[in-house]
GROMACS .gro file of C-alpha atoms in nm:
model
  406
    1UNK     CA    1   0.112   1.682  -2.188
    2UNK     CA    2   0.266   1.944  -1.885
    3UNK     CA    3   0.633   1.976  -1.920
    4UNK     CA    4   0.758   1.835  -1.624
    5UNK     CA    5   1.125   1.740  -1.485
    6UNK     CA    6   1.281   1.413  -1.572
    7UNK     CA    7   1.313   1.262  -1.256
    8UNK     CA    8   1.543   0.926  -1.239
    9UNK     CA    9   1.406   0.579  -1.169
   10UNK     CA   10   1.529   0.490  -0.792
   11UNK     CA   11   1.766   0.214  -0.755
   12UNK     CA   12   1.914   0.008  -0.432
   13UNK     CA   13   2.294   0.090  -0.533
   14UNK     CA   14   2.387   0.392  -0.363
   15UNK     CA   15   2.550   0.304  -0.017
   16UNK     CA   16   2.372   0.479   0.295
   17UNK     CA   17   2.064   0.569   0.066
   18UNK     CA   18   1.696   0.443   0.210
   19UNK     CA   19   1.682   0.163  -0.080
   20UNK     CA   20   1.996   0.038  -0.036
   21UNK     CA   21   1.970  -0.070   0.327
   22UNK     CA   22   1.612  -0.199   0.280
   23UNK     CA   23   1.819  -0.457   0.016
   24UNK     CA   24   2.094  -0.500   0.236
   25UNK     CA   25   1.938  -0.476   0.578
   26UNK     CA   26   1.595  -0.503   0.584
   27UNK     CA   27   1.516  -0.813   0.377
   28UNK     CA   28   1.794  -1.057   0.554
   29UNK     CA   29   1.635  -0.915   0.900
   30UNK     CA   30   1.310  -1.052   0.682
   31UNK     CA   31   1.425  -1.365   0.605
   32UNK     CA   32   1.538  -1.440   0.967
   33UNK     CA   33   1.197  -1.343   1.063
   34UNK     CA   34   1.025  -1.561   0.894
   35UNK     CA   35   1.282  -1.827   0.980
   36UNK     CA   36   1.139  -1.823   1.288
   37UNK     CA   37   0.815  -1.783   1.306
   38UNK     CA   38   0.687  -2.135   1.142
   39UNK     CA   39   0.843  -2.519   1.224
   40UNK     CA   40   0.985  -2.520   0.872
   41UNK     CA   41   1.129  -2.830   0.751
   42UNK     CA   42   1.492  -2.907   0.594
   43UNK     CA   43   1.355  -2.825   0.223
   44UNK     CA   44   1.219  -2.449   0.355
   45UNK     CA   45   1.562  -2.370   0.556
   46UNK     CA   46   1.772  -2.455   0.257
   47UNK     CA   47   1.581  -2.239   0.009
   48UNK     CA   48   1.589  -1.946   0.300
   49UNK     CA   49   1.889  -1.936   0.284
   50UNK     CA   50   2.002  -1.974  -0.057
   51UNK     CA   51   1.769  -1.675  -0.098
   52UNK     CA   52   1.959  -1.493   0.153
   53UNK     CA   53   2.288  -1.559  -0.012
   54UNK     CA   54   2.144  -1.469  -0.348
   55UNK     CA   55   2.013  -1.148  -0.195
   56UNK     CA   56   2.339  -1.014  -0.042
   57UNK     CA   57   2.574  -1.154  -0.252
   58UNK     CA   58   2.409  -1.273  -0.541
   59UNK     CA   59   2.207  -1.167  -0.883
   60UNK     CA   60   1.852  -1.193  -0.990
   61UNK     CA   61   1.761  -1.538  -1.050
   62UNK     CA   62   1.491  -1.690  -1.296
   63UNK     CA   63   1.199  -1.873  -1.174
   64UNK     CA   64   1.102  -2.206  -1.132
   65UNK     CA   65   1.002  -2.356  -1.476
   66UNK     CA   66   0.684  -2.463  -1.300
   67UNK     CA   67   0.616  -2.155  -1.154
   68UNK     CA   68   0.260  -2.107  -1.192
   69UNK     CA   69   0.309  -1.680  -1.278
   70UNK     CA   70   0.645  -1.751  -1.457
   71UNK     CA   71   0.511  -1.587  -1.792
   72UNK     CA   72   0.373  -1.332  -1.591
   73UNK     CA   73   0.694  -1.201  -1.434
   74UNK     CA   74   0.869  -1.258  -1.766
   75UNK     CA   75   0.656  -1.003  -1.882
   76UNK     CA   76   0.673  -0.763  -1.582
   77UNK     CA   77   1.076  -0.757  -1.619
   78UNK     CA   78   1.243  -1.056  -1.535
   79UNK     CA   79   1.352  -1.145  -1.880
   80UNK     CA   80   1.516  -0.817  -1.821
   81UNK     CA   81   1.688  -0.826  -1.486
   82UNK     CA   82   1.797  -1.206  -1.441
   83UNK     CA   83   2.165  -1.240  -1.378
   84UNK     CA   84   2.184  -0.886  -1.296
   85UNK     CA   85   2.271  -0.738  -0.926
   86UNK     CA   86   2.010  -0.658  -0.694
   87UNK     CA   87   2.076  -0.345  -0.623
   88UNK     CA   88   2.080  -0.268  -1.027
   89UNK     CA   89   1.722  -0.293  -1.088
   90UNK     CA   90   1.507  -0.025  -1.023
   91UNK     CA   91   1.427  -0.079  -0.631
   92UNK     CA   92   1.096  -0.150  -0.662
   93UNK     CA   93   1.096  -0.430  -0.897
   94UNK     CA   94   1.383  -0.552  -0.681
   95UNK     CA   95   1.175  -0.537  -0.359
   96UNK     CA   96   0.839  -0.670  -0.522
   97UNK     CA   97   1.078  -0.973  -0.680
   98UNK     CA   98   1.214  -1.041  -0.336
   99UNK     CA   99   0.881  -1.120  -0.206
  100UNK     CA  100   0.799  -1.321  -0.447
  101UNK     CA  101   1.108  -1.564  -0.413
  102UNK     CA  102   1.017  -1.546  -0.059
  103UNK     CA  103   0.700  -1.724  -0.130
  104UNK     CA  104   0.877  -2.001  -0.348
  105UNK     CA  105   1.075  -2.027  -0.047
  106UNK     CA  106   0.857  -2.131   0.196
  107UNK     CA  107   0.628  -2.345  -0.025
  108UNK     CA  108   0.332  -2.108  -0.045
  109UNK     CA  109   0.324  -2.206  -0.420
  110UNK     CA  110   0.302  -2.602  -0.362
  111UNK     CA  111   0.265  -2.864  -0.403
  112UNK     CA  112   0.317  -2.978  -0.032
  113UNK     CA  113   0.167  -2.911   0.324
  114UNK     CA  114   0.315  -2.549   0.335
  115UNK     CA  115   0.074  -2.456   0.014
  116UNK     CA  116  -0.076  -2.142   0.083
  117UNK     CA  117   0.042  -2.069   0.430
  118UNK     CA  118   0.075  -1.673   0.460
  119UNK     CA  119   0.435  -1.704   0.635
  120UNK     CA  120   0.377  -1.357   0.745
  121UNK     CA  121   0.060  -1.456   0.923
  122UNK     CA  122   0.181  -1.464   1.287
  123UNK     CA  123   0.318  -1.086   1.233
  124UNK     CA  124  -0.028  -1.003   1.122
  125UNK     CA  125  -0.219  -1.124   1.372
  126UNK     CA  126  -0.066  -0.972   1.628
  127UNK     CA  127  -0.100  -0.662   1.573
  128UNK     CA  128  -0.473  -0.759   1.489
  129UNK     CA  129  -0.482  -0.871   1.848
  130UNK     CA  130  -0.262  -0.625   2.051
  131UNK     CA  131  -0.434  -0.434   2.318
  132UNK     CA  132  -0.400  -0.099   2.096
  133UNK     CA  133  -0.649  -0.240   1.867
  134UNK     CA  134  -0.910  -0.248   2.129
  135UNK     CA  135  -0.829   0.136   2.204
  136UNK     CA  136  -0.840   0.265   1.897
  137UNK     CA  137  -1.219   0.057   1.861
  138UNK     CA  138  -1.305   0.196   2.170
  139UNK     CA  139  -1.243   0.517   2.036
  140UNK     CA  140  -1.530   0.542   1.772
  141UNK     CA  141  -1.752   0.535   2.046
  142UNK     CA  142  -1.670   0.892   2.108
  143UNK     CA  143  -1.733   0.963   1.751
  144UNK     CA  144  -2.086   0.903   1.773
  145UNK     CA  145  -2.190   1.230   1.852
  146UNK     CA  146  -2.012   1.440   1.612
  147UNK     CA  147  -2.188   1.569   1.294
  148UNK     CA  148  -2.161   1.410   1.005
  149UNK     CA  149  -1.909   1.561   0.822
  150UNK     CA  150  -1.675   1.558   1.142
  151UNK     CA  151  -1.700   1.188   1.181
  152UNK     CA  152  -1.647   1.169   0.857
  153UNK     CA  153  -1.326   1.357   0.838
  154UNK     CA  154  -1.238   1.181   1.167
  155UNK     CA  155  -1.244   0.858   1.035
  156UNK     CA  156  -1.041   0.978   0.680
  157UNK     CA  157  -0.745   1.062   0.903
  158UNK     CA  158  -0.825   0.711   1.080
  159UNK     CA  159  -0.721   0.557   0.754
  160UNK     CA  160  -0.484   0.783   0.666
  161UNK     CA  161  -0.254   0.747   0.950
  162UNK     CA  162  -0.284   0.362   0.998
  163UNK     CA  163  -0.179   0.239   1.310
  164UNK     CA  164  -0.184   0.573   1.438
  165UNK     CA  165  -0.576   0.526   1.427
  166UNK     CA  166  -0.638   0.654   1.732
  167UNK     CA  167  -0.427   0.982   1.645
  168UNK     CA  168  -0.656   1.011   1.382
  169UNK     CA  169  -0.988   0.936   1.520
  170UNK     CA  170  -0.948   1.297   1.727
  171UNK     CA  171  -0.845   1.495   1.491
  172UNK     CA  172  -1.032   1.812   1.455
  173UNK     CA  173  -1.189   1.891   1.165
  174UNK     CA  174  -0.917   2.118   1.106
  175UNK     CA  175  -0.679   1.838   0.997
  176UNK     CA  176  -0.384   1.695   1.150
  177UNK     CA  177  -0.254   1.912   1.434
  178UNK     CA  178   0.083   2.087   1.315
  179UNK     CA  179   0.442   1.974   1.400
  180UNK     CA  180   0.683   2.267   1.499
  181UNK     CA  181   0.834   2.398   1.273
  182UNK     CA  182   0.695   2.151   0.996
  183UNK     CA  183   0.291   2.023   0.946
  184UNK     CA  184   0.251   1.642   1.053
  185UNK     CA  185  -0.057   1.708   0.702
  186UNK     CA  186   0.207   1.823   0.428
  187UNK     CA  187  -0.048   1.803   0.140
  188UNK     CA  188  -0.432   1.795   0.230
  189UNK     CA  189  -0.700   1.768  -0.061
  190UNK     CA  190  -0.923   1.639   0.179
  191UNK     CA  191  -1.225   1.880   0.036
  192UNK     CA  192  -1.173   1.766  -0.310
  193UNK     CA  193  -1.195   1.405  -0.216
  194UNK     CA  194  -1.513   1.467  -0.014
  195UNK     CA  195  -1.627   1.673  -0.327
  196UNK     CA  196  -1.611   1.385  -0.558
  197UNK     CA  197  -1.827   1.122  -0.291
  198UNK     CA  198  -2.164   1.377  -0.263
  199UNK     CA  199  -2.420   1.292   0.022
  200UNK     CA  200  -2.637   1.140  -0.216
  201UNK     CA  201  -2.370   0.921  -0.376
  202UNK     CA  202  -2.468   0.673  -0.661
  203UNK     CA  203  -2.148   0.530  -0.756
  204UNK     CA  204  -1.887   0.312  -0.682
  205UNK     CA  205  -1.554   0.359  -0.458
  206UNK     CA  206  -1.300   0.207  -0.511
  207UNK     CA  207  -1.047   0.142  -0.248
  208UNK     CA  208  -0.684  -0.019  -0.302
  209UNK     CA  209  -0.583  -0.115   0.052
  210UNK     CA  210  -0.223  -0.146   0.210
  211UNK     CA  211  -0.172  -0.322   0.491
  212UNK     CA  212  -0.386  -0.584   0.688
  213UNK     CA  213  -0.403  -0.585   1.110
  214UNK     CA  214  -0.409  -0.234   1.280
  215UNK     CA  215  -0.405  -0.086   0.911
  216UNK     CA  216  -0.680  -0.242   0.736
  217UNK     CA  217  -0.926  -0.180   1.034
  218UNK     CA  218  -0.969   0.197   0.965
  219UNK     CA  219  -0.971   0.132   0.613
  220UNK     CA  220  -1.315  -0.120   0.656
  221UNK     CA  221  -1.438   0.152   0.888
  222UNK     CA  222  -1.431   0.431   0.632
  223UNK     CA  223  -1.591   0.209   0.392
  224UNK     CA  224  -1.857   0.140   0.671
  225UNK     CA  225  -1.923   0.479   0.725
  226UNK     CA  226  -1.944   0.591   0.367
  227UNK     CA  227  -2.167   0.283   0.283
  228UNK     CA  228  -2.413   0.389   0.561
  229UNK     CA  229  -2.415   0.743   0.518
  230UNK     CA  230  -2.517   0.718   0.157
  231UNK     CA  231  -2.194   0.885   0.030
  232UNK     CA  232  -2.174   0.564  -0.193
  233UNK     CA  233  -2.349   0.301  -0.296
  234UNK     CA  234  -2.103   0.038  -0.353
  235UNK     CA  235  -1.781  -0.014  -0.264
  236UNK     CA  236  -1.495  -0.229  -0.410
  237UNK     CA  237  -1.170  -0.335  -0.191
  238UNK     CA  238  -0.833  -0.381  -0.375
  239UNK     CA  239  -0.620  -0.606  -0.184
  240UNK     CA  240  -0.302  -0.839  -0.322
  241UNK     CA  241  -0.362  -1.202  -0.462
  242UNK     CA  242  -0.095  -1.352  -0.209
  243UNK     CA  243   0.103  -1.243   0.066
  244UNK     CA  244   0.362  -0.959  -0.013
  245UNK     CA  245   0.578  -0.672   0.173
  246UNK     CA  246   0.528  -0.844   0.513
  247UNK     CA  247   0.221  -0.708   0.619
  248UNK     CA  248  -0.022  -0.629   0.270
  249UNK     CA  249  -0.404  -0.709   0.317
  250UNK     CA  250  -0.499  -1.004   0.146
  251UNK     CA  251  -0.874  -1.160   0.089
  252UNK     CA  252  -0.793  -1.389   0.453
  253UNK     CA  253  -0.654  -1.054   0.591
  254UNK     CA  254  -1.044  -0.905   0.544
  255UNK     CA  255  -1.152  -1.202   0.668
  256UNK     CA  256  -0.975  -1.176   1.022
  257UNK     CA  257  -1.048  -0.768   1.025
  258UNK     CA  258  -1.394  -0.831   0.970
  259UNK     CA  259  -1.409  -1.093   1.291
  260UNK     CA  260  -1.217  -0.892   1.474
  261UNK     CA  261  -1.463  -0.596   1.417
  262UNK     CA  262  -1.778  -0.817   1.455
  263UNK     CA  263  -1.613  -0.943   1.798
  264UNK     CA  264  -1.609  -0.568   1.951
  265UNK     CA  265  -1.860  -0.374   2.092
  266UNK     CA  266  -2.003  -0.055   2.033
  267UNK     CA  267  -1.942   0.173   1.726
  268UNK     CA  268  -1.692  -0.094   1.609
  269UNK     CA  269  -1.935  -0.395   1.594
  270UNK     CA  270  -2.221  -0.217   1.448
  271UNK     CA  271  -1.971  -0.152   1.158
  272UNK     CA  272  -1.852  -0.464   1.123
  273UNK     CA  273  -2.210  -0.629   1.114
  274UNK     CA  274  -2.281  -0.351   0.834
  275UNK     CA  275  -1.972  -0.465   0.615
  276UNK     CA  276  -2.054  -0.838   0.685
  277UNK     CA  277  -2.384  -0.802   0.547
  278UNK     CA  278  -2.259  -0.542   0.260
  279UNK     CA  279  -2.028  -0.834   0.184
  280UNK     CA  280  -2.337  -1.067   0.146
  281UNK     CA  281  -2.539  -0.834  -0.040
  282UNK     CA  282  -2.273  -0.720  -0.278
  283UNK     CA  283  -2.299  -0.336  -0.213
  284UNK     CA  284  -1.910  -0.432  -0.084
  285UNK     CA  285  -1.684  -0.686  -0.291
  286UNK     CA  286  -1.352  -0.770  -0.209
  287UNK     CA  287  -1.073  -0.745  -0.591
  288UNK     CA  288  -0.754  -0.944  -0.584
  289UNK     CA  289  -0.603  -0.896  -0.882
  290UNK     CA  290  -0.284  -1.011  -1.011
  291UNK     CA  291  -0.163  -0.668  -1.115
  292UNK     CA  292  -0.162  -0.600  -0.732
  293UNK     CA  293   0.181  -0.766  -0.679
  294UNK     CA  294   0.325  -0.630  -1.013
  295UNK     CA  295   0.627  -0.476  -0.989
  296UNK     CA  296   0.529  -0.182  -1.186
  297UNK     CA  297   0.371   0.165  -1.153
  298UNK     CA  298   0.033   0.171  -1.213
  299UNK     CA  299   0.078   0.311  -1.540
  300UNK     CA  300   0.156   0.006  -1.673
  301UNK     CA  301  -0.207  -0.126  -1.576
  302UNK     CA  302  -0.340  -0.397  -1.803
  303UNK     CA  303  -0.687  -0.292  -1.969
  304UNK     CA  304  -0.936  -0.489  -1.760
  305UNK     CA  305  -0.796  -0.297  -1.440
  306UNK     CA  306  -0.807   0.029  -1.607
  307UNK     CA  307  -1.179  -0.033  -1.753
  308UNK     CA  308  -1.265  -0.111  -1.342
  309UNK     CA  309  -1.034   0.227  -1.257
  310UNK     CA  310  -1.260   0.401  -1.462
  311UNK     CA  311  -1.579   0.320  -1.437
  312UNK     CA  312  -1.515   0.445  -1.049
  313UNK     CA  313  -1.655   0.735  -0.904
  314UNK     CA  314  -1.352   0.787  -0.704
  315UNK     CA  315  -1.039   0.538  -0.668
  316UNK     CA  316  -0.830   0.592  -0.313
  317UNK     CA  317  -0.499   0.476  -0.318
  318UNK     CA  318  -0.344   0.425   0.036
  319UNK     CA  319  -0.017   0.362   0.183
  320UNK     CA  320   0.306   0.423   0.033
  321UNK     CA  321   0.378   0.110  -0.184
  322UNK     CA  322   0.061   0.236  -0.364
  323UNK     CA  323   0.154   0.609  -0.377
  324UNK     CA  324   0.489   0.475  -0.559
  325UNK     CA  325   0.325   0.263  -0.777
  326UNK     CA  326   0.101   0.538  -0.833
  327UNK     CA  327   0.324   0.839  -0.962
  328UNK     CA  328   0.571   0.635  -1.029
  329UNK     CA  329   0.937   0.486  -0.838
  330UNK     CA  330   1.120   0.790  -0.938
  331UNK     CA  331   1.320   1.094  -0.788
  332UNK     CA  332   1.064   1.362  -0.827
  333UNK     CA  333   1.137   1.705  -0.720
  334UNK     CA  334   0.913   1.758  -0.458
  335UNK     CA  335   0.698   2.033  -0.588
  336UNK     CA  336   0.623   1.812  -0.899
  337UNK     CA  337   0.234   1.860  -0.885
  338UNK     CA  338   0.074   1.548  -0.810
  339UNK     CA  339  -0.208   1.584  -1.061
  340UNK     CA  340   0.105   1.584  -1.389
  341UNK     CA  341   0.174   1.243  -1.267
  342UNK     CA  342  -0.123   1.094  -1.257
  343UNK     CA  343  -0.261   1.228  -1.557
  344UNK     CA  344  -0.270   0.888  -1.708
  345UNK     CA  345  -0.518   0.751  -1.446
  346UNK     CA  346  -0.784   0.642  -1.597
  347UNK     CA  347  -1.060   0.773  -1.353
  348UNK     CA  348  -1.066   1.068  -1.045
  349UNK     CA  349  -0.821   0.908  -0.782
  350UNK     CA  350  -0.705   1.014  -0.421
  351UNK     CA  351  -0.349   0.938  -0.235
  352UNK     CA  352  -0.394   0.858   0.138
  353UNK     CA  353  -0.041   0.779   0.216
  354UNK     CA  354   0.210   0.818   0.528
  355UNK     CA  355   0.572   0.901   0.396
  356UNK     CA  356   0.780   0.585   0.428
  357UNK     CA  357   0.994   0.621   0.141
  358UNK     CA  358   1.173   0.900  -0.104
  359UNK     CA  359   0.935   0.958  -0.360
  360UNK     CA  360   0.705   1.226  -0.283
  361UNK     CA  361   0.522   1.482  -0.521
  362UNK     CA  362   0.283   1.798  -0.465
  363UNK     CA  363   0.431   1.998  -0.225
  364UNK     CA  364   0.449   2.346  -0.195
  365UNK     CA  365   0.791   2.517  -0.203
  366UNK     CA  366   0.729   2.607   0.138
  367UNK     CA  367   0.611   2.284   0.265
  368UNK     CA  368   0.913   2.139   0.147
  369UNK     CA  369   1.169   2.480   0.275
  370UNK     CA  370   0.997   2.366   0.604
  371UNK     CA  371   1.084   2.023   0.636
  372UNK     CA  372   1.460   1.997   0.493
  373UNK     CA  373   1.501   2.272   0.760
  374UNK     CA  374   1.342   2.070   1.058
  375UNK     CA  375   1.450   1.755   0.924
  376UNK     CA  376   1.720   1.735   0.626
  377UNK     CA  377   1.599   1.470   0.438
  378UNK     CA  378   1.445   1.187   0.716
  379UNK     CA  379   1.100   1.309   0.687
  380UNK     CA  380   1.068   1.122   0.343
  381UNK     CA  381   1.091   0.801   0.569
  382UNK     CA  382   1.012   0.841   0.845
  383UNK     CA  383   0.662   0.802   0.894
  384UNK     CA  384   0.568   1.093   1.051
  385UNK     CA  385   0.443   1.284   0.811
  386UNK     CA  386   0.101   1.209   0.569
  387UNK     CA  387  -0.038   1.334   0.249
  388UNK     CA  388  -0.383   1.360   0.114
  389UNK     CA  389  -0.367   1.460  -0.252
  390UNK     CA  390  -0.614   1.434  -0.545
  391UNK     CA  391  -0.683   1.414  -0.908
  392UNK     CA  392  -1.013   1.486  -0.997
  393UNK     CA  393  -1.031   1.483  -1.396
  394UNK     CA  394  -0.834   1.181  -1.446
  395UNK     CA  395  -0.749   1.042  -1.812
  396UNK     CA  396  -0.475   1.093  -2.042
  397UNK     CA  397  -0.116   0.941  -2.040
  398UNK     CA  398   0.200   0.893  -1.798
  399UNK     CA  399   0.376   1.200  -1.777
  400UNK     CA  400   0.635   1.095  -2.039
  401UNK     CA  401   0.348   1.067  -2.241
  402UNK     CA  402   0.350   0.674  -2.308
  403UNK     CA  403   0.392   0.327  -2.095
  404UNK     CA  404   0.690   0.252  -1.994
  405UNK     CA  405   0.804   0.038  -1.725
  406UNK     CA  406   1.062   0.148  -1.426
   0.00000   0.00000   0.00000
């Protein structure tokens, strides 16, 4: 294997660093949120907040001995890292963990009338429903006259910058437009990706989504597109078994994207009447699998997954929680290349990602010289900045040349 840097496993305990106020900050503001957003009952208040004392003051507790995935998490770490602080655990098991507590919170698990209600639902939905979802449907309608490879590259950027679809629907072919004195693009393997679907595409894609609402849409829409162009033949959908981070797709989440395409007009319903019947005919499926709300880096993928990984002509990953489950939750130097920490993927894979967090790999020296000097460190997390980086062998090991988990 490459010789690369040791790069540290991040963890929530350093005061004023980007993990620690998501523990501190962010998931109490969660909490609160989703507080309010459903008529809860006494039973759902008190766990709320005995999960927001454990959170800020607390340790890592065990869960239920019913819990239906209790083995499961005992296995992903939490033999481990009960009793211990929060902000001890490497941050993303600690955020991952969080979510699922959340769940046992508000009865999602059962038994009882709140069984299976996705308590970040109303969140989700609006988005799906804002105004700015119309605009950015509208705007395929002026992608209809573009060549091929143009719409095509249109709609990549679509899904790469989310709910900045629109942003991303009119971008040239040229990429994303550049930010003075740092790119908006800081890594773009956008021809390799396109190398590896071919106009006459056979295969399978596979595609491990992010977030539902605004999100999701542009993700379906690529899929659309590379369904009807012939640039695949099938395509698979990744998306989480049960809610998690606030606003990840689930199967109901694909649902409620694929109504609110088929409920459009123009460009935007002719898509969605293409994925409906792709759904019916099987040339799309949609993959929930219970490694999806692991709390590991992909690396640690149990055999089944990395048989479907493989058998892919092309896996893209998007969004950030992805892209760190991906290379792994570490402290990379930034000019780490991309490709030595994927190495271990089983099959050719892609990164669509916006930067949200501090891990970041495969930049260029200068790329990087650029943005510490425009920005110090905040465009890590800011979300201003995107990525589009590939691996096109695939195979091997994790960079420290065996499993291990973070």
């Amino acid at each position: 294997m490459p010789d690369i840097p040791f790069a540290p496993v991040i963890l929530g305990n350093e005061p004023g660093s980007f993990p620690h106020s998501v523990l501190a900050e962010r998931h109490p503001a969660i909490i609160r949120q989703v507080r309010d957003a459903f008529p809860y009952g006494p039973g759902q208040h008190t766990a709320l907040d005995e999960l927001l004392k454990s959170c800020t003051e607390g340790t890592v507790e065990p869960l239920p001995a019913d819990a239906p995935d209790r083995d499961r998490w005992q296995d992903w770490g939490l033999a481990e890292y009960a009793g211990r602080s929060w902000y001890d655990v490497p941050w993303l098991w600690a955020e991952s963990y969080f979510y699922r507590r959340l769940l046992d919170a508000t009865g999602w698990f059962g038994p009882g009338a709140w069984q299976g209600i996705d308590p970040f639902r109303p969140f989700k939905r609006a988005e799906l429903d804002a105004p700015e979802t119309d605009e950015e449907l509208a705007a395929l309608d002026g992608l209809r006259d573009l060549p091929t490879d143009e719409r095509a590259r249109a709609l990549l950027h679509g899904s790469l910058w989310g709910n900045r679809a629109d942003l991303g629907f009119r971008l040239s072919a040229a990429g994303a437009p550049a930010r003075e004195p740092a790119p908006a693009l800081v890594a773009d393997d956008s021809e390799t990706l396109w190398s590896l679907l071919p106009p006459a595409g056979t295969g399978t894609l596979v595609l491990v989504a992010d977030n539902a609402g605004r999100e999701l849409v542009p993700d379906l829409l690529l899929i659309a597109h590379l369904l009807a162009e012939g640039r695949t033949a099938r395509a698979v959908l990744h998306v989480k078994p049960y809610p998690y981070y606030v606003s990840d797709a689930t199967t109901a989440d694909v649902v409620d994207a694929l109504h609110r395409l088929r409920a459009a007009h123009g460009t935007a319903a002719e898509y969605g009447r293409l994925l409906w019947s792709a759904m019916a005919d099987g040339r799309l499926t949609v993959r929930a699998h219970p490694f999806s709300c692991a709390p590991l880096p992909y690396a640690a993928m149990p055999d089944d997954l990395r048989a479907e990984f493989a058998a892919a002509t092309l896996t893209i990953v998007k969004g950030d929680l992805n892209y760190r489950r991906l290379v792994g939750d570490r402290l990379w130097p930034p000019t780490t290349p991309f490709r030595e920490t994927t190495a271990y993927f089983p099959g050719p894979v892609a990164a669509l990602r916006t930067l949200k967090s501090d891990v970041i790999t495969g930049l260029s020296a200068t790329t990087e010289a650029e943005l510490v000097a425009a920005e110090g460190q905040s465009w890590r997390t800011s979300g201003t900045h995107a990525l589009i980086q590939t691996d096109p062998k695939g195979g091997g090991k994790d960079p420290s040349g065996h499993v291990q988990r973070q």
